[in-house]
PDB file of C-alpha atoms in Angstrom:
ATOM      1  CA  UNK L 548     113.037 -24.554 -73.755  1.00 49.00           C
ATOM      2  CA  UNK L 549     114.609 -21.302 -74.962  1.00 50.00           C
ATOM      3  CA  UNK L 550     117.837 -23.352 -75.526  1.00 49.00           C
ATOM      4  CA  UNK L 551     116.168 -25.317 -77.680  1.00 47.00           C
ATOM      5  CA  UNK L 552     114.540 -23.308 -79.360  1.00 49.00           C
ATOM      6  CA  UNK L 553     117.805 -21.544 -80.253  1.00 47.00           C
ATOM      7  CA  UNK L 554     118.997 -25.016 -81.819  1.00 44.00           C
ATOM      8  CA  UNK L 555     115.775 -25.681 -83.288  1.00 46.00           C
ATOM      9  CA  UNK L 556     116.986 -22.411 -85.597  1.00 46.00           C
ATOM     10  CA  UNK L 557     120.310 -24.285 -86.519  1.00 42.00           C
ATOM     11  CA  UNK L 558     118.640 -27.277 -87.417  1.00 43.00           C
ATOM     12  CA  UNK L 559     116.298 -25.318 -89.901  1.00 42.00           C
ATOM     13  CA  UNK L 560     119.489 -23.472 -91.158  1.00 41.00           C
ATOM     14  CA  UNK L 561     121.826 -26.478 -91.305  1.00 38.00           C
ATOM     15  CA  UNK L 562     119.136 -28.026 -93.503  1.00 41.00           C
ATOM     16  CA  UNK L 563     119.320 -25.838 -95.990  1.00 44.00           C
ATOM     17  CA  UNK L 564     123.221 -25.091 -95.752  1.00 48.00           C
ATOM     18  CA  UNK L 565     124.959 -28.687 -95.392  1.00 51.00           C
ATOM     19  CA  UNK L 566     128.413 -27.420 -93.518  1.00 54.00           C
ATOM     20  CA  UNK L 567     125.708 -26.585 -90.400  1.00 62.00           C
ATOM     21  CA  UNK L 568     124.714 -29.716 -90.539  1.00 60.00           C
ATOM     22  CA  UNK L 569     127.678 -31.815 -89.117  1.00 61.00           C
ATOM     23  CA  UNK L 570     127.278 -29.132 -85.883  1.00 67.00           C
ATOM     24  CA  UNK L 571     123.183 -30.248 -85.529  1.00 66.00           C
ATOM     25  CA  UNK L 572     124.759 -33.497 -85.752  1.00 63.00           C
ATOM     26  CA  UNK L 573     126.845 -33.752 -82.874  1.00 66.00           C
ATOM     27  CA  UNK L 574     124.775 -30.902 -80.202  1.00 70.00           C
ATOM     28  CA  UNK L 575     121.412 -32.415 -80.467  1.00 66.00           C
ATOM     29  CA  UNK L 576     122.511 -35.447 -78.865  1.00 65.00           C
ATOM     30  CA  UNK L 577     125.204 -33.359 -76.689  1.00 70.00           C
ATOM     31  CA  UNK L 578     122.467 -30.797 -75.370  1.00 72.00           C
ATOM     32  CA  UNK L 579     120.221 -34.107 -73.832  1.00 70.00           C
ATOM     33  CA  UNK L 580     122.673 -36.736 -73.268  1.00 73.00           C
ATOM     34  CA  UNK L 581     119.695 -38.568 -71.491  1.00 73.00           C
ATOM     35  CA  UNK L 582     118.972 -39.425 -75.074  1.00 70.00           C
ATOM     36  CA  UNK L 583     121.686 -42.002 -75.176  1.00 69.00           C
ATOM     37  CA  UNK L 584     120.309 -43.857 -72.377  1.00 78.00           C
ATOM     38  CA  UNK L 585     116.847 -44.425 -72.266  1.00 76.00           C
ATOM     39  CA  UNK L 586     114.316 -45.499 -75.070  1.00 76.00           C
ATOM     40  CA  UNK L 587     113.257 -42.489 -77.210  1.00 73.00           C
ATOM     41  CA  UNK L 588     109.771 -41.178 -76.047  1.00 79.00           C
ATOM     42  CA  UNK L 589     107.679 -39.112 -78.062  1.00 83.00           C
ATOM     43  CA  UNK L 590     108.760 -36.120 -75.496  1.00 80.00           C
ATOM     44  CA  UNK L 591     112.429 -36.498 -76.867  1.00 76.00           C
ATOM     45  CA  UNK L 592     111.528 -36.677 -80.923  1.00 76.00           C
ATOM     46  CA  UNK L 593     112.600 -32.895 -81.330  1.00 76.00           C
ATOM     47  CA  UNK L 594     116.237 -33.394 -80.062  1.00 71.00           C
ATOM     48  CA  UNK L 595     116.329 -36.618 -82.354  1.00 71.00           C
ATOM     49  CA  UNK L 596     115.157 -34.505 -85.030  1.00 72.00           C
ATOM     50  CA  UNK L 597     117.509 -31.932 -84.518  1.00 69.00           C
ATOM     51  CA  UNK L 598     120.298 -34.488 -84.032  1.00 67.00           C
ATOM     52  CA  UNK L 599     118.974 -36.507 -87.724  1.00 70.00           C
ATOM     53  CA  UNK L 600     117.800 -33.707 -90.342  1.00 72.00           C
ATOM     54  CA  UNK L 601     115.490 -34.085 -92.850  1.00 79.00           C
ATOM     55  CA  UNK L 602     118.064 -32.564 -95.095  1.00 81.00           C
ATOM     56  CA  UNK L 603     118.103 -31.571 -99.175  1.00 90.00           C
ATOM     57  CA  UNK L 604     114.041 -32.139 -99.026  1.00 89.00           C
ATOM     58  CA  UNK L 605     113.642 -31.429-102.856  1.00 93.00           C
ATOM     59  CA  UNK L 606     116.293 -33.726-104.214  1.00 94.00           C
ATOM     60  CA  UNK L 607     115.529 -35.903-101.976  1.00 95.00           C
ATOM     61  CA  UNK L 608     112.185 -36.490-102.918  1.00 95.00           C
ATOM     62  CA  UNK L 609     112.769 -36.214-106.873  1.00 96.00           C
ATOM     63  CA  UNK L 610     115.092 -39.337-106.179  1.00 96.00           C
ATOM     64  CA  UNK L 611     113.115 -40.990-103.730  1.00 96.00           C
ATOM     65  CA  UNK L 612     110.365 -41.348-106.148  1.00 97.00           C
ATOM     66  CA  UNK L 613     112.074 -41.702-109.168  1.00 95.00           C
ATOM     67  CA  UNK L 614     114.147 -44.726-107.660  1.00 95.00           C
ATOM     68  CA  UNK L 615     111.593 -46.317-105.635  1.00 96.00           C
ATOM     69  CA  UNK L 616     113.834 -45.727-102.668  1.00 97.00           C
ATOM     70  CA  UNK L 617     112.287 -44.755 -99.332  1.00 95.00           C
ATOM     71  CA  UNK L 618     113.285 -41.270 -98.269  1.00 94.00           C
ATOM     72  CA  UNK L 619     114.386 -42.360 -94.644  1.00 91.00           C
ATOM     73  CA  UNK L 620     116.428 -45.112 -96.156  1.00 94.00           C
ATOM     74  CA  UNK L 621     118.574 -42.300 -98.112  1.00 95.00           C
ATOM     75  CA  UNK L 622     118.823 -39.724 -95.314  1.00 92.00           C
ATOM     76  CA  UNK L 623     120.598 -43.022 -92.969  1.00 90.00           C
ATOM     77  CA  UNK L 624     123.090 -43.603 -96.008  1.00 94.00           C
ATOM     78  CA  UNK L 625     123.689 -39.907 -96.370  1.00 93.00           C
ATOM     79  CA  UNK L 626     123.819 -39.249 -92.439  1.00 86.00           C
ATOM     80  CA  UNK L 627     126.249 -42.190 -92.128  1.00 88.00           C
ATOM     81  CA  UNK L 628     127.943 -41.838 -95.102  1.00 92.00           C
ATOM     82  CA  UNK L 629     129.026 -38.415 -95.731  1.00 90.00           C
ATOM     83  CA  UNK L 630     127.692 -36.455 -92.427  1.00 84.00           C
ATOM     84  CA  UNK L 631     125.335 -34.320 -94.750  1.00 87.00           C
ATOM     85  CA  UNK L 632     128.207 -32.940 -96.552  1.00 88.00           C
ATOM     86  CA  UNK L 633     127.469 -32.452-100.511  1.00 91.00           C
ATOM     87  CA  UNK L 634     131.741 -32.003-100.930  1.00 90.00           C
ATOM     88  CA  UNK L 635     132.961 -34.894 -98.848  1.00 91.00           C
ATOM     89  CA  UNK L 636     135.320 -37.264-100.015  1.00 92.00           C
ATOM     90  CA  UNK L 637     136.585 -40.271 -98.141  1.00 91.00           C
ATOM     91  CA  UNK L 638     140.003 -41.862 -98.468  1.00 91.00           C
ATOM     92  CA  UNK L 639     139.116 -44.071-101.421  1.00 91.00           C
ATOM     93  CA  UNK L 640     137.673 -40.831-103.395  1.00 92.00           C
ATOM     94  CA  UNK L 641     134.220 -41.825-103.178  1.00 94.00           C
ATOM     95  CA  UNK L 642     132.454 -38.411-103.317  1.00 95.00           C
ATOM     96  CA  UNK L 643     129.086 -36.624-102.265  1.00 94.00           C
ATOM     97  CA  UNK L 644     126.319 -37.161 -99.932  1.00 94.00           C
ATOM     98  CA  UNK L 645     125.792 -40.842-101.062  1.00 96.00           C
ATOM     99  CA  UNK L 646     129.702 -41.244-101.118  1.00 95.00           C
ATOM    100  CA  UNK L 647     129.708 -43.023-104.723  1.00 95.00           C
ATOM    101  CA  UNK L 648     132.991 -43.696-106.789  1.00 94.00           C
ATOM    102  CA  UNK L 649     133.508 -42.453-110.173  1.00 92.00           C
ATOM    103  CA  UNK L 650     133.467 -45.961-111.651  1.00 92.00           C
ATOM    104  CA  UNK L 651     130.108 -46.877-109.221  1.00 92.00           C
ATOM    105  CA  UNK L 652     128.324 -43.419-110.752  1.00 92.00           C
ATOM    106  CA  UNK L 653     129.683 -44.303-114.286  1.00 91.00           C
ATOM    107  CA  UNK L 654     127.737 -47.742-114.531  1.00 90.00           C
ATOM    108  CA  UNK L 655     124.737 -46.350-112.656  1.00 91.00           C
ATOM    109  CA  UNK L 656     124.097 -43.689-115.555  1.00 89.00           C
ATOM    110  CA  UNK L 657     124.774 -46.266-118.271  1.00 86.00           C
ATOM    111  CA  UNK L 658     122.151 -48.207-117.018  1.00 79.00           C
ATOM    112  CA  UNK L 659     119.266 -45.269-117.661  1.00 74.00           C
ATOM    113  CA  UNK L 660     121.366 -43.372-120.182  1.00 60.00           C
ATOM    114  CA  UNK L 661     119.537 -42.950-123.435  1.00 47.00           C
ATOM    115  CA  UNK L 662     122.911 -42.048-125.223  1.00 46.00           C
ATOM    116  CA  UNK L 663     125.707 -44.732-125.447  1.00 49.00           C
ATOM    117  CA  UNK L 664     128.319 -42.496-123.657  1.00 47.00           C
ATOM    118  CA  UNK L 665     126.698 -40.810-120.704  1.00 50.00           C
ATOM    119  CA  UNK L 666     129.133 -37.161-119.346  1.00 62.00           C
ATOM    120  CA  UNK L 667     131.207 -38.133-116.267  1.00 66.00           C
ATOM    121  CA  UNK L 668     128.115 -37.503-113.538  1.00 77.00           C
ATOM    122  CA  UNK L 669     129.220 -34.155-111.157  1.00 90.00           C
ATOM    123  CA  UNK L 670     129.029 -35.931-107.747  1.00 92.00           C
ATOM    124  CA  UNK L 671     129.253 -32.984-104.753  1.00 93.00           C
ATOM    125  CA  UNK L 672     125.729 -32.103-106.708  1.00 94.00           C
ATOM    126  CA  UNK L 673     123.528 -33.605-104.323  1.00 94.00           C
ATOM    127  CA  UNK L 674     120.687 -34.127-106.826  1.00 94.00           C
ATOM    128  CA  UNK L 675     122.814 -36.046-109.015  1.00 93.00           C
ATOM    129  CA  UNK L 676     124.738 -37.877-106.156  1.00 95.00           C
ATOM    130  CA  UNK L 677     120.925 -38.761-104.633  1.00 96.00           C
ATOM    131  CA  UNK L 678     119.490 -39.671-107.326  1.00 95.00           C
ATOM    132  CA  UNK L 679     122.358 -42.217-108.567  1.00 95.00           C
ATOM    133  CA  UNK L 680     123.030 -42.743-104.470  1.00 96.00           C
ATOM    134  CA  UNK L 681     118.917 -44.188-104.508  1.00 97.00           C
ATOM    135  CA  UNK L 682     119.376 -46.011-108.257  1.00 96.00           C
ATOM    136  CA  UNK L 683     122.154 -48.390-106.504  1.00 97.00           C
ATOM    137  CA  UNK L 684     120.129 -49.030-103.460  1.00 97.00           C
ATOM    138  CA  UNK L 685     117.146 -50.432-105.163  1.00 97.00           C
ATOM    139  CA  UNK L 686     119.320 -51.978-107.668  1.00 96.00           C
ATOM    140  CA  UNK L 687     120.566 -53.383-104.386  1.00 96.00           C
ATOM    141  CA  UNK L 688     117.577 -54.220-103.105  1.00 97.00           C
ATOM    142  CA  UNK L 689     116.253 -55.872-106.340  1.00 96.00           C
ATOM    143  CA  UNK L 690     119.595 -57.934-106.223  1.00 95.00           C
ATOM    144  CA  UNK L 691     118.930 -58.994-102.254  1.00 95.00           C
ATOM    145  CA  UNK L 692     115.526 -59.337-102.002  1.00 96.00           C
ATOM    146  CA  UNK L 693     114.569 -55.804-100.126  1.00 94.00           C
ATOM    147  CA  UNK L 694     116.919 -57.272 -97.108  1.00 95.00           C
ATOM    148  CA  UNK L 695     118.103 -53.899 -96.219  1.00 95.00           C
ATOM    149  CA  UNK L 696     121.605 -55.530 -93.670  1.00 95.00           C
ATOM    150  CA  UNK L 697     122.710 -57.026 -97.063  1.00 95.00           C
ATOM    151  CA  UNK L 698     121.661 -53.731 -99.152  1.00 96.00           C
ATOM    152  CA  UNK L 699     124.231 -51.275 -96.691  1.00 95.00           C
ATOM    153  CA  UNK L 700     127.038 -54.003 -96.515  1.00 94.00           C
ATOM    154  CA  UNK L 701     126.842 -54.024-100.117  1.00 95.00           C
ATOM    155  CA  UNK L 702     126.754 -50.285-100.391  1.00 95.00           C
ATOM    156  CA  UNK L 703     129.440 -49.732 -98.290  1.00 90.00           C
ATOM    157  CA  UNK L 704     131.765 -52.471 -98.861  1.00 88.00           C
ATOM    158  CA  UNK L 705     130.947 -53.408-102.474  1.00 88.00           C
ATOM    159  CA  UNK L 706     128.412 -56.426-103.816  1.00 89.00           C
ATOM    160  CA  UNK L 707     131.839 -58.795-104.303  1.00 87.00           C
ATOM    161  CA  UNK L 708     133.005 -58.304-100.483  1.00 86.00           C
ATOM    162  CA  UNK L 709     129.118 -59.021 -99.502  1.00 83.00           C
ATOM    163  CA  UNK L 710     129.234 -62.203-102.136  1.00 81.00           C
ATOM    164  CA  UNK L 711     132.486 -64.126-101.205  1.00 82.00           C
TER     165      UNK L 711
END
């Protein structure tokens, strides 16, 4: 238990610093394997909390309720999209926690900007990158009736790939 406790710490800390993060990642699963092969009990739901943070609380919930998007749904696309990491940016320069291209951001802020030219949006901020990360899943899930499958290929892949 004192083991755990110890990680418990890092999982506070790499909550509030995202580069810990990616480490509470990989050793909450690592320190119980067990968890990979059995059904999760109620016993286990620390090391699967340590090993899936409930990271950026404040931002999150700002966008969360200004989108209409459920918190849990957000912290999957930021877990599997940038590994908790407000500065990532993948091979095809999508940036951020929500992993969002420039021309993807772009179109998301025309569509609540009051001014005809919205600034280019600052994506390794995570409360921008949440909150326009959350406005294209519900304008995802408006667009595919809440079916959440079709809302992530879309995300990930693009609403064209999803449609042809």
């Amino acid at each position: 238990m004192a083991r755990f406790k110890r990680w418990h710490r890092l999982r506070i800390v790499g909550s509030r610093r995202a580069g810990l993060v990616e480490l509470a990642l990989r050793t909450g699963v690592a320190l119980n394997p067990k968890l990979l092969t059995s059904l999760p009990s109620p016993s286990d739901a620390l090391w699967w909390q340590l090993a899936y943070p409930w990271a950026f609380s404040a931002p999150l919930r700002e966008a969360s309720e200004r989108e209409g998007v459920s918190e849990a749904v957000l912290l999957s696309f930021i877990r599997k999209e940038s590994a908790f990491q407000p500065s990532a940016e993948s091979h095809a320069h999508a940036r951020g926690l929500m992993q969002l291209l420039d021309k993807t951001a772009r179109h998301l802020m025309e569509m609540s900007a009051t001014s005809s030219a919205p600034q280019a949006p600052e994506l390794c901020d995570p409360s921008v990158n949440l909150t326009l990360g959350a406005r294209y899943i519900h304008a995802l899930s408006e667009r595919y009736q809440g079916q959440l499958p079709l809302v992530a290929i879309a995300y990930n892949a693009g609403p064209s790939h999803l449609n042809t």
